[in-house]
Short mmCIF file of C-alpha atoms and ligand atoms in Angstrom, two decimals:
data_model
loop_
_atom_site.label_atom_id
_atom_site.label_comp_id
_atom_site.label_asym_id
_atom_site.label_seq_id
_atom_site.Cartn_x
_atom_site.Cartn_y
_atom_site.Cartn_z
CA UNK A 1 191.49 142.71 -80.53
CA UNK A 2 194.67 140.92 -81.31
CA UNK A 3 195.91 140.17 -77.29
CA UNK A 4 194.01 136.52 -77.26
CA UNK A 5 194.82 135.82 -81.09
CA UNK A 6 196.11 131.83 -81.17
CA UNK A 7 195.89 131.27 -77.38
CA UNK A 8 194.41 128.24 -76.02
CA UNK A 9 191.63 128.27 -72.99
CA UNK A 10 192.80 125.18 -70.88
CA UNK A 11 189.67 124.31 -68.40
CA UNK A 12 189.96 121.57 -65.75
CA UNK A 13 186.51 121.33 -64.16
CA UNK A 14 186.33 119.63 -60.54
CA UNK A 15 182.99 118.72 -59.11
CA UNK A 16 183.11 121.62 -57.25
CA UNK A 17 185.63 124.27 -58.80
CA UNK A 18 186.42 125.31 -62.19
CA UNK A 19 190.60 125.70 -62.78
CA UNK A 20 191.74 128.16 -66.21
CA UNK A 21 193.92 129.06 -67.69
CA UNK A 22 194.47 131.42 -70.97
CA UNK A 23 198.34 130.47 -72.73
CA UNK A 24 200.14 130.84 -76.15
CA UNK A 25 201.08 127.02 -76.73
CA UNK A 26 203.94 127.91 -78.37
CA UNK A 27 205.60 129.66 -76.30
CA UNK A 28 203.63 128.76 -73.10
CA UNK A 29 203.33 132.52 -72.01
CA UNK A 30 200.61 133.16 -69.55
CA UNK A 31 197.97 135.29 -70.37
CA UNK A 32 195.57 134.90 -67.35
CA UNK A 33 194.56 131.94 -65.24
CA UNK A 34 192.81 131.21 -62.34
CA UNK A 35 190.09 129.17 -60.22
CA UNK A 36 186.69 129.40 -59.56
CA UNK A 37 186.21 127.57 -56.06
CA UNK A 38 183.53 125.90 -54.15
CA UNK A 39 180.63 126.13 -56.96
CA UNK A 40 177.23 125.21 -55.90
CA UNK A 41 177.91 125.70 -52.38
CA UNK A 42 178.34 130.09 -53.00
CA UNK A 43 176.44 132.23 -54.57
CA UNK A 44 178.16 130.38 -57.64
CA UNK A 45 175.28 128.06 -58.98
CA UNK A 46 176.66 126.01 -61.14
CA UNK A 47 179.98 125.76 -63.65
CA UNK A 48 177.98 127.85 -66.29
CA UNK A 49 177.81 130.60 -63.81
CA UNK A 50 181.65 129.81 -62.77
CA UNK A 51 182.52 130.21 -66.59
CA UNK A 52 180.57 133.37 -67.24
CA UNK A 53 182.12 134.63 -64.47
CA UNK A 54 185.77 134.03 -65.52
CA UNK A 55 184.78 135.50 -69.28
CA UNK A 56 183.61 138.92 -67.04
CA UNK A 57 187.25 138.50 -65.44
CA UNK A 58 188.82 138.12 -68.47
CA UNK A 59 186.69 141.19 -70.07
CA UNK A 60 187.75 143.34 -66.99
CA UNK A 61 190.78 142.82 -68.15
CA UNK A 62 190.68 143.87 -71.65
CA UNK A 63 190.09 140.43 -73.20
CA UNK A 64 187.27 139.48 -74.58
CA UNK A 65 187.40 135.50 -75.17
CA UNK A 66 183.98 135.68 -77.45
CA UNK A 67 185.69 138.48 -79.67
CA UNK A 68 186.47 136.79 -83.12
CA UNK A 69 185.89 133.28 -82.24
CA UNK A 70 186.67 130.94 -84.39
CA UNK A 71 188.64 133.86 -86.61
CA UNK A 72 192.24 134.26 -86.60
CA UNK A 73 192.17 137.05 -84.67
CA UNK A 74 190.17 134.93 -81.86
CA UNK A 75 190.94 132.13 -79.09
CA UNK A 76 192.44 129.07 -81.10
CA UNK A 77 190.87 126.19 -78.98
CA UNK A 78 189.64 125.53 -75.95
CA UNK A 79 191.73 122.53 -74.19
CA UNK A 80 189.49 120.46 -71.21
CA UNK A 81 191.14 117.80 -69.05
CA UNK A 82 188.84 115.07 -68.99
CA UNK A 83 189.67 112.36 -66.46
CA UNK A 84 188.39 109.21 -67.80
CA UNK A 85 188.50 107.94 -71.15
CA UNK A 86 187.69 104.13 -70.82
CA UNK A 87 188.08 102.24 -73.65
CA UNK A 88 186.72 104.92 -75.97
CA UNK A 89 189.83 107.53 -76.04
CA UNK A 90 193.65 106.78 -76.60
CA UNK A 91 194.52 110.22 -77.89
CA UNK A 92 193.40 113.88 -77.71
CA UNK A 93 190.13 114.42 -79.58
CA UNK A 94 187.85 117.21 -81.01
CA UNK A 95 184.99 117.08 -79.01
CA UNK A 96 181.35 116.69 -80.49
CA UNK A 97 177.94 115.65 -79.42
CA UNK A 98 179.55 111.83 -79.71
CA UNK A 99 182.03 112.39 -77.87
CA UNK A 100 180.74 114.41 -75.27
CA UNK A 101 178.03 111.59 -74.59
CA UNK A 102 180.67 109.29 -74.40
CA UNK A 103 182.51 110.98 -71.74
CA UNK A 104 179.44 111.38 -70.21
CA UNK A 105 178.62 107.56 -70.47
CA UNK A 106 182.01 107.07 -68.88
CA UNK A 107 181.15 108.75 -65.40
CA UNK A 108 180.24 105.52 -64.13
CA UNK A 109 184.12 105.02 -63.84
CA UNK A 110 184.69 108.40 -62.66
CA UNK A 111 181.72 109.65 -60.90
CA UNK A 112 183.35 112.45 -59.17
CA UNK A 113 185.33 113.85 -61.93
CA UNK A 114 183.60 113.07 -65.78
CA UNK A 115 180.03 114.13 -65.08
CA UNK A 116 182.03 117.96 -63.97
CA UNK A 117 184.48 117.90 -66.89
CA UNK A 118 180.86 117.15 -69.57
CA UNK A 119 179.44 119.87 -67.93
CA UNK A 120 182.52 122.12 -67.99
CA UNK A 121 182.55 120.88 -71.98
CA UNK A 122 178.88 121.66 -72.34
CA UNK A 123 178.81 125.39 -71.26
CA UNK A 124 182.17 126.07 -72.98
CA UNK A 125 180.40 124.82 -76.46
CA UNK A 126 177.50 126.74 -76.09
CA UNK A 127 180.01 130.38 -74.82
CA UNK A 128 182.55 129.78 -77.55
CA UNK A 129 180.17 127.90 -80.57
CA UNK A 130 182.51 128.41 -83.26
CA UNK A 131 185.71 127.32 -81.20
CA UNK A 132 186.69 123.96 -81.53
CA UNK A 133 186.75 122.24 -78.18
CA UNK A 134 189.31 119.33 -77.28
CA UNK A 135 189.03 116.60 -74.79
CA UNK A 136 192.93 115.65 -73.40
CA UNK A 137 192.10 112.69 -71.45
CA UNK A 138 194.43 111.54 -68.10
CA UNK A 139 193.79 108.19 -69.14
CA UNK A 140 195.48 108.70 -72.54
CA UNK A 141 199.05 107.74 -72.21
CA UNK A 142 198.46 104.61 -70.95
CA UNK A 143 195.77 103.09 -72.74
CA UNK A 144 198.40 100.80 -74.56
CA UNK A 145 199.90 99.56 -71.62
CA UNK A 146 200.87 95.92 -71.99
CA UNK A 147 198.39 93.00 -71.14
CA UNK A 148 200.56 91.93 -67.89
CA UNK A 149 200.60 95.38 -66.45
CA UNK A 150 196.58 96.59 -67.50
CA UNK A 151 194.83 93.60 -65.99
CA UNK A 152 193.33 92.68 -62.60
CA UNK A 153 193.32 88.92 -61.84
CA UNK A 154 189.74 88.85 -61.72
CA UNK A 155 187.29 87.16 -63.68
CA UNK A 156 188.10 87.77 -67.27
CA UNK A 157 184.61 87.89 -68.42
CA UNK A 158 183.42 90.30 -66.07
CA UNK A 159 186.23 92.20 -66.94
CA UNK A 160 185.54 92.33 -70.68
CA UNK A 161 182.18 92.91 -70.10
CA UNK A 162 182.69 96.42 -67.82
CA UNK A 163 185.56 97.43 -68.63
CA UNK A 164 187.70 96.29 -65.29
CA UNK A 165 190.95 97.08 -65.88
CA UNK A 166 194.02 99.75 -65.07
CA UNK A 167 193.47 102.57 -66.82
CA UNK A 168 195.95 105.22 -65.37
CA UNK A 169 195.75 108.55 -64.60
CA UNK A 170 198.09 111.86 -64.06
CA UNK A 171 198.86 110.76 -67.80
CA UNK A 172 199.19 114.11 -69.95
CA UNK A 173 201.98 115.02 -66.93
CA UNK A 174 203.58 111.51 -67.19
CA UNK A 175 204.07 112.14 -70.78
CA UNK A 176 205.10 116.02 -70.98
CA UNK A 177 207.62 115.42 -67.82
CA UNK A 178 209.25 112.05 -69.71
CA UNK A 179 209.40 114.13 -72.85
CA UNK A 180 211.00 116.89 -70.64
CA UNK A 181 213.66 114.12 -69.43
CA UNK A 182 214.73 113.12 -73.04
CA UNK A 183 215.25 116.98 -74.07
CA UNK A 184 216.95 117.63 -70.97
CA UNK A 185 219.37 114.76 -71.47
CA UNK A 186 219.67 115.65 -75.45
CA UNK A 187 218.92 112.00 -76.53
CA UNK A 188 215.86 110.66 -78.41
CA UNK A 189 212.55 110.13 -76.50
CA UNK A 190 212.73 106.44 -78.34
CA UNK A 191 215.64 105.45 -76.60
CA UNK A 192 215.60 106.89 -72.96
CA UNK A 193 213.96 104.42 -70.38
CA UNK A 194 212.70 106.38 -67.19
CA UNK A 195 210.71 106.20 -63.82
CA UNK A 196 208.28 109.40 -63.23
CA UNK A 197 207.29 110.37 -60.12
CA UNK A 198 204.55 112.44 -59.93
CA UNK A 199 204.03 113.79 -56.17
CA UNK A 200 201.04 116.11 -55.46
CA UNK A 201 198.12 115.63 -53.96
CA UNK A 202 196.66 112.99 -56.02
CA UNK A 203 200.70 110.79 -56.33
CA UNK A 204 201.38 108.20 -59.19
CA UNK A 205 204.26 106.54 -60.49
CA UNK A 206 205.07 105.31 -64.21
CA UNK A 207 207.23 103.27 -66.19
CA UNK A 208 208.45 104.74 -69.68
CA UNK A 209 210.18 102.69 -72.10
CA UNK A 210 211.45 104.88 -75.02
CA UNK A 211 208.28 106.94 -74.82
CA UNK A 212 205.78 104.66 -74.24
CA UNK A 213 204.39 103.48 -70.86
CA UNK A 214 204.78 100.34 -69.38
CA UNK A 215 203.38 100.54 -66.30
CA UNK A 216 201.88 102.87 -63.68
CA UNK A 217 200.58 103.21 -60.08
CA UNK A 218 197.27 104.16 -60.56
CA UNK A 219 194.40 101.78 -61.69
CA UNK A 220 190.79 101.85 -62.45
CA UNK A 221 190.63 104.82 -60.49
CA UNK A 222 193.08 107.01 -59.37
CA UNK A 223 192.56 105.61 -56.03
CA UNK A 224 195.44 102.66 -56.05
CA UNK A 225 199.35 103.15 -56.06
CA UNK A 226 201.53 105.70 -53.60
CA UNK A 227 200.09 107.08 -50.41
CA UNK A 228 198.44 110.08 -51.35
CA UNK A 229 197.03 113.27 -49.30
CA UNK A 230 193.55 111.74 -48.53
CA UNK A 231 193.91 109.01 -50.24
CA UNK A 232 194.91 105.21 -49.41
CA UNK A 233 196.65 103.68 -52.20
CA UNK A 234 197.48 100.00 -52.23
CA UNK A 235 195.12 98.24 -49.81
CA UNK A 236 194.19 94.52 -49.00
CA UNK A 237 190.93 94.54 -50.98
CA UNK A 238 189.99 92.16 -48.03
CA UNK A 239 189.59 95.27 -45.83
CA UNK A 240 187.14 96.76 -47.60
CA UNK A 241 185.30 93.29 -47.07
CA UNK A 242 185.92 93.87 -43.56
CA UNK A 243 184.65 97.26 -43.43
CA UNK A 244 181.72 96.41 -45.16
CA UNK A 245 180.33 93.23 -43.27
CA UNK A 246 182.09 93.66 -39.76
CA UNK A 247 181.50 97.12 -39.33
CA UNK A 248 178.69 97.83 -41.64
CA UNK A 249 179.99 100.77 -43.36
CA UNK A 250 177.90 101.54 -46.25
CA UNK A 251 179.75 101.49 -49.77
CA UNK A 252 179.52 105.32 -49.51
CA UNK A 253 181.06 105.76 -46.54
CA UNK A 254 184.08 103.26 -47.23
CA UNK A 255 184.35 105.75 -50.88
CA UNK A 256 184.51 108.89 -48.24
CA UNK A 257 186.80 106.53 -46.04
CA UNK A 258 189.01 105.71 -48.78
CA UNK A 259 189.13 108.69 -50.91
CA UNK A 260 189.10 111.57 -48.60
CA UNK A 261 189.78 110.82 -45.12
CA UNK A 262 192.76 108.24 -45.22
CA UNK A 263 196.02 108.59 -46.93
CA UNK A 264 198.61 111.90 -44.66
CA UNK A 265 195.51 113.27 -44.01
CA UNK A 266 193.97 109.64 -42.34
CA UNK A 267 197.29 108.80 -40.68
CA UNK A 268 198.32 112.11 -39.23
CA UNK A 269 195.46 114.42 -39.77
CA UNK A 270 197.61 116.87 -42.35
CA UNK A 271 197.46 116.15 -46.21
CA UNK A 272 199.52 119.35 -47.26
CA UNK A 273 203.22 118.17 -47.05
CA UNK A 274 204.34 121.48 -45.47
CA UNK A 275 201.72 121.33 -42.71
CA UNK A 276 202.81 117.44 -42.47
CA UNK A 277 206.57 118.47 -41.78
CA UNK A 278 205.74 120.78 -39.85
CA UNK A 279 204.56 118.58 -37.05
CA UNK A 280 207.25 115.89 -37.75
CA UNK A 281 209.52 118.82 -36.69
CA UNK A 282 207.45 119.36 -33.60
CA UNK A 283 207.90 115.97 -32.80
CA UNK A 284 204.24 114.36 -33.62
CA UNK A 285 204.81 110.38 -33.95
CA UNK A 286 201.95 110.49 -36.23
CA UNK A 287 202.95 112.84 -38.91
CA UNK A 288 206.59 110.45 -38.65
CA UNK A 289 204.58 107.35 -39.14
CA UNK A 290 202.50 108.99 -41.96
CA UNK A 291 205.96 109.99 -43.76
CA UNK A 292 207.53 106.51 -43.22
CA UNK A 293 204.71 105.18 -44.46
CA UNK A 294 204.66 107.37 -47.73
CA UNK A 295 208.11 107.03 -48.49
CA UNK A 296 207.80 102.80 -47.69
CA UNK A 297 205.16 102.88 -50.58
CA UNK A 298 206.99 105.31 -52.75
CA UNK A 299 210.46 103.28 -52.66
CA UNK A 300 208.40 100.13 -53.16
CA UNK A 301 207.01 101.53 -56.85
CA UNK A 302 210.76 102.67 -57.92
CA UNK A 303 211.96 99.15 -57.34
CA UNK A 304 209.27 97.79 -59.06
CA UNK A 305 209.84 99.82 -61.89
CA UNK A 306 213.44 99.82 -61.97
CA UNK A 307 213.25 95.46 -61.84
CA UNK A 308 210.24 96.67 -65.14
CA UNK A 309 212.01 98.45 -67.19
CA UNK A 310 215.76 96.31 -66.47
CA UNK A 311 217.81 99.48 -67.35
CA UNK A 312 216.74 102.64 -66.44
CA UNK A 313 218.25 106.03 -67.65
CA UNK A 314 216.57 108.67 -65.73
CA UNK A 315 214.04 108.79 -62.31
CA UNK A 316 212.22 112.18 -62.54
CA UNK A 317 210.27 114.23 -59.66
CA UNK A 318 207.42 116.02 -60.53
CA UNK A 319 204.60 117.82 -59.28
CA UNK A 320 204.06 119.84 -55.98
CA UNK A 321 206.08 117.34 -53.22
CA UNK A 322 208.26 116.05 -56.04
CA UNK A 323 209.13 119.50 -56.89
CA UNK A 324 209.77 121.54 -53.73
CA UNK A 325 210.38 118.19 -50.93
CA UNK A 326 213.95 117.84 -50.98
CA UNK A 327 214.20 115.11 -48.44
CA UNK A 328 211.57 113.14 -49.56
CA UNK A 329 213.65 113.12 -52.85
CA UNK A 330 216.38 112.17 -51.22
CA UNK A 331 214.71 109.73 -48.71
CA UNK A 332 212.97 108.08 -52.03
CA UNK A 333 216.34 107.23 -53.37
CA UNK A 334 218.54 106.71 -50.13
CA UNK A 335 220.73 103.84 -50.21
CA UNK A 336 220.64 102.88 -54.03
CA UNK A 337 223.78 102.85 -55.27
CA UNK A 338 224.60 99.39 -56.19
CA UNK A 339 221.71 100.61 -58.93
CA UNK A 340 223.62 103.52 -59.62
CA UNK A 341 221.08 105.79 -57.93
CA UNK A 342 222.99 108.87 -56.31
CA UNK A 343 221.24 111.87 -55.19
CA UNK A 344 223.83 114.48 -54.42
CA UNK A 345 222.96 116.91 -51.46
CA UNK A 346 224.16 119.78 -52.57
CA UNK A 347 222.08 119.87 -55.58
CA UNK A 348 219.18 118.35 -54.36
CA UNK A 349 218.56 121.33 -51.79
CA UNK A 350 218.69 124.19 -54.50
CA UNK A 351 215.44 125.73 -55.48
CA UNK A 352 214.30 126.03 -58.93
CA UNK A 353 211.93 126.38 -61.19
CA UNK A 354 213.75 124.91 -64.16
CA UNK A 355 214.36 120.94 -65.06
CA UNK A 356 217.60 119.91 -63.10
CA UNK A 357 219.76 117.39 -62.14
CA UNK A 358 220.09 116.21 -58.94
CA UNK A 359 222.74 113.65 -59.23
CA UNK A 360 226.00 113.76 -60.12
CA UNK A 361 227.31 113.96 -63.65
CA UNK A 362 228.82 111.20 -63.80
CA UNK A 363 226.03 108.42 -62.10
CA UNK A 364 224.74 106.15 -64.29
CA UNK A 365 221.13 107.31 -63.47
CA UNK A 366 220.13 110.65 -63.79
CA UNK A 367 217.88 111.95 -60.93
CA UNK A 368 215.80 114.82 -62.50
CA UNK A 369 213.18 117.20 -61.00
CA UNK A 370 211.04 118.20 -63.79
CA UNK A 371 208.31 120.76 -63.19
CA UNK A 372 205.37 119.70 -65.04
CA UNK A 373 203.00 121.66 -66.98
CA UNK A 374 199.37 120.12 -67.62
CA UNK A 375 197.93 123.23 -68.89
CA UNK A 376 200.57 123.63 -71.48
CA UNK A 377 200.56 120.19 -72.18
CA UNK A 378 196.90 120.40 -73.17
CA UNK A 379 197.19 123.71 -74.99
CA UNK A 380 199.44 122.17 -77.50
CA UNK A 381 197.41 119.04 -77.77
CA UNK A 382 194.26 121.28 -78.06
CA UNK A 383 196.15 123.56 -80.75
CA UNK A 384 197.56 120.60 -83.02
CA UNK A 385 194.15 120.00 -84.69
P1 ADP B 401 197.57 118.81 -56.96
O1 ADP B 401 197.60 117.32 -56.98
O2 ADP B 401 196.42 119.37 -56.17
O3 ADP B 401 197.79 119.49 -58.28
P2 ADP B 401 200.20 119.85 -56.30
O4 ADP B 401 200.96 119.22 -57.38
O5 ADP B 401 200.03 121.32 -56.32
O6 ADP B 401 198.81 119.16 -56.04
O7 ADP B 401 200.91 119.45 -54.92
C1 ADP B 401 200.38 119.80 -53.68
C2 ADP B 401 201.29 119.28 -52.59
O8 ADP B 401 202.62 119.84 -52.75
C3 ADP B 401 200.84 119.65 -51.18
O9 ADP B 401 200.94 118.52 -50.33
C4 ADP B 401 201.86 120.70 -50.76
O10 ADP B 401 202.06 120.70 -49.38
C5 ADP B 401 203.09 120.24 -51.48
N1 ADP B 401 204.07 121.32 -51.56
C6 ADP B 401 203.96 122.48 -52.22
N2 ADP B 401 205.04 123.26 -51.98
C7 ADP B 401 205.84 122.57 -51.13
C8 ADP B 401 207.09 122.83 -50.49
N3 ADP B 401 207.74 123.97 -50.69
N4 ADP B 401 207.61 121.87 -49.69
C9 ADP B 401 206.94 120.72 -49.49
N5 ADP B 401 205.77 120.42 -50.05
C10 ADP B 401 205.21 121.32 -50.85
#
């Protein structure tokens, strides 16, 4: 069997779904991919049962993913997104019983999303032994963020001593999108400064100086920054103070406050954008308030970065809202042309699945959407080893 020779099997484990995908890194061609939703809760058990499942889909199809493994004629690597890497992980890495108890060790930073993505690791090593396994971490790209922008101004001891600081996440798309930018303007990664905005349902912003970040929206968790779908973003710290000793809300139920019940969703009880305009059409005050509010937050980050970086080349939108909203792109941007900032209408309304431009030629700032491409982006990490 020849059809799977030198793909890559990209798996992004949630805590409770299993997302895969089966490419050719090279060329990024699409063999199969899919998702395996709400296991534990179906007759599902677990993400070993989720993964057995997808190698019967696969099979069903004509592929068998076991079938010279670890030969040339077999899968090449297996690529997992792994959410946090701490201190530990700056770079992709070939995953072995080390590692994998590292990332494990780890979940107390991310205890929704590492203790899935070990176990996603786990049953992958012991389905595919001879395949090596890589760990592409969203933490990766900006692990050498600069002092000023990684630190909390908390106690510096504490700090050291746990790890406190802003890691970063949404990183492998931060860094495939700004690599997109510089190919799509024909100049060198090294000298194109750029702001990425990443828009989905988790949303983060980044600053990229020649390549390397400089800053970004998210922090120890992916929980601070932009206004997400469920999720608050920048808060007073004090409030959760508040909601703790005036209203006695157990640290659990401030998490499930926080992380899943505020943001769109908390505001105007819709996180999916389409659902969200939907009702500002009908005329809900809400859903208007919620999208003020987003956009407030999300023109707050670009003039942060743009004051960060001091000349910026590019501002790209990525990611499910950044790709298909056209007036939050333009509502993002609105009114910035002493900066040089110009999103053109006409341009900004067509509907694409390429990179484009959405300002004009000749503006000093290029305004970009950029689809991103996480799975790819891991595949070719994954298939560099
Ligand atoms: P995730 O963070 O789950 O990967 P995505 O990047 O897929 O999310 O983005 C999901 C968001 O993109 C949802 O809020 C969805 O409503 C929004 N979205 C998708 N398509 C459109 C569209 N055509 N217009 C506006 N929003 C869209």
């Amino acid at each position: 069997m020849t059809a799977v020779a030198g793909t890559v099997l990209v798996l992004n484990s949630g805590s409770s779904s299993l997302k895969y995908q089966l490419l050719h890194p090279d060329t990024g061609e699409v063999v199969h991919g899919g998702i395996v939703e709400r296991i534990g809760e179906t007759d599902v058990p677990d993400h070993k049962a989720a993964l057995r499942l997808v190698f019967d889909e696969f099979a069903a199809r004509g592929l068998d993913l076991t079938d010279g493994a670890g030969t040339p004629a077999g899968i090449a690597a297996v690529g997992h997104r792994v959410v946090h890497g701490g201190r530990s992980f700056h770079a992709p890495t070939v995953i072995d019983d080390h590692v994998l108890s590292e990332i494990r060790r780890l979940s107390s930073l991310a205890p929704l999303h590492n203790p899935a993505n070990a176990q996603g690791i786990e049953v992958a090593r012991e389905l595919l032994p001879q395949v090596r396994q890589v760990a592409v971490f969203d933490t990766a790209f900006f692990f050498d963020l600069p002092g000023a922008a990684a630190t909390y101004a908390i106690d510096r001891e504490l700090a050291q001593e746990h790890a406190l600081r802003r890691y970063g996440f949404h990183g492998t798309s931060h860094q495939y999108v700004s690599e997109q930018v510089a190919a799509f303007l024909g100049r060198p990664n090294a000298e194109v400064n750029q702001i990425v905005l990443h828009l989905g349902n988790g949303a983060s912003a980044s600053a990229v100086r020649g390549g390397r970040a400089v800053d970004t929206s998210m922090g120890l968790t992916p929980l601070e920054g932009l206004v997400m779908g469920t999720r608050t973003g920048d808060i007073d710290p004090g409030l959760v103070l508040h909601l703790g000793r005036s209203l006695g809300m157990s640290i659990d139920e401030i998490d499930e406050l926080l992380n899943r019940k505020s943001g769109l969703k908390g505001l105007a009880g819709e996180n999916d954008f389409r659902a969200l305009g939907a009702l500002i059409e009908a005329g809900d005050e809400d859903a208007k308030l919620a999208y003020d509010v987003y956009i407030h937050r999300l023109r707050r980050y670009v003039g942060a970065y743009l004051v960060d970086l001091g000349r910026v080349d590019a501002i790209a939108f990525t990611a499910g809202v950044g790709e298909n909203a056209a007036q939050v792109r333009a509502d993002a941007l609105a009114g910035l042309e002493g900066f040089g900032i110009v999103v053109d209408p006409e341009r900004n309304a067509v509907r694409s699945g390429e990179p484009r431009r959405i300002s004009p030629d000749d503006a000093p700032v290029a305004v970009l959407v950029v689809p991103t491409n996480e799975e790819l982006a891991i595949a070719r990490d994954a298939a560099r080893f």
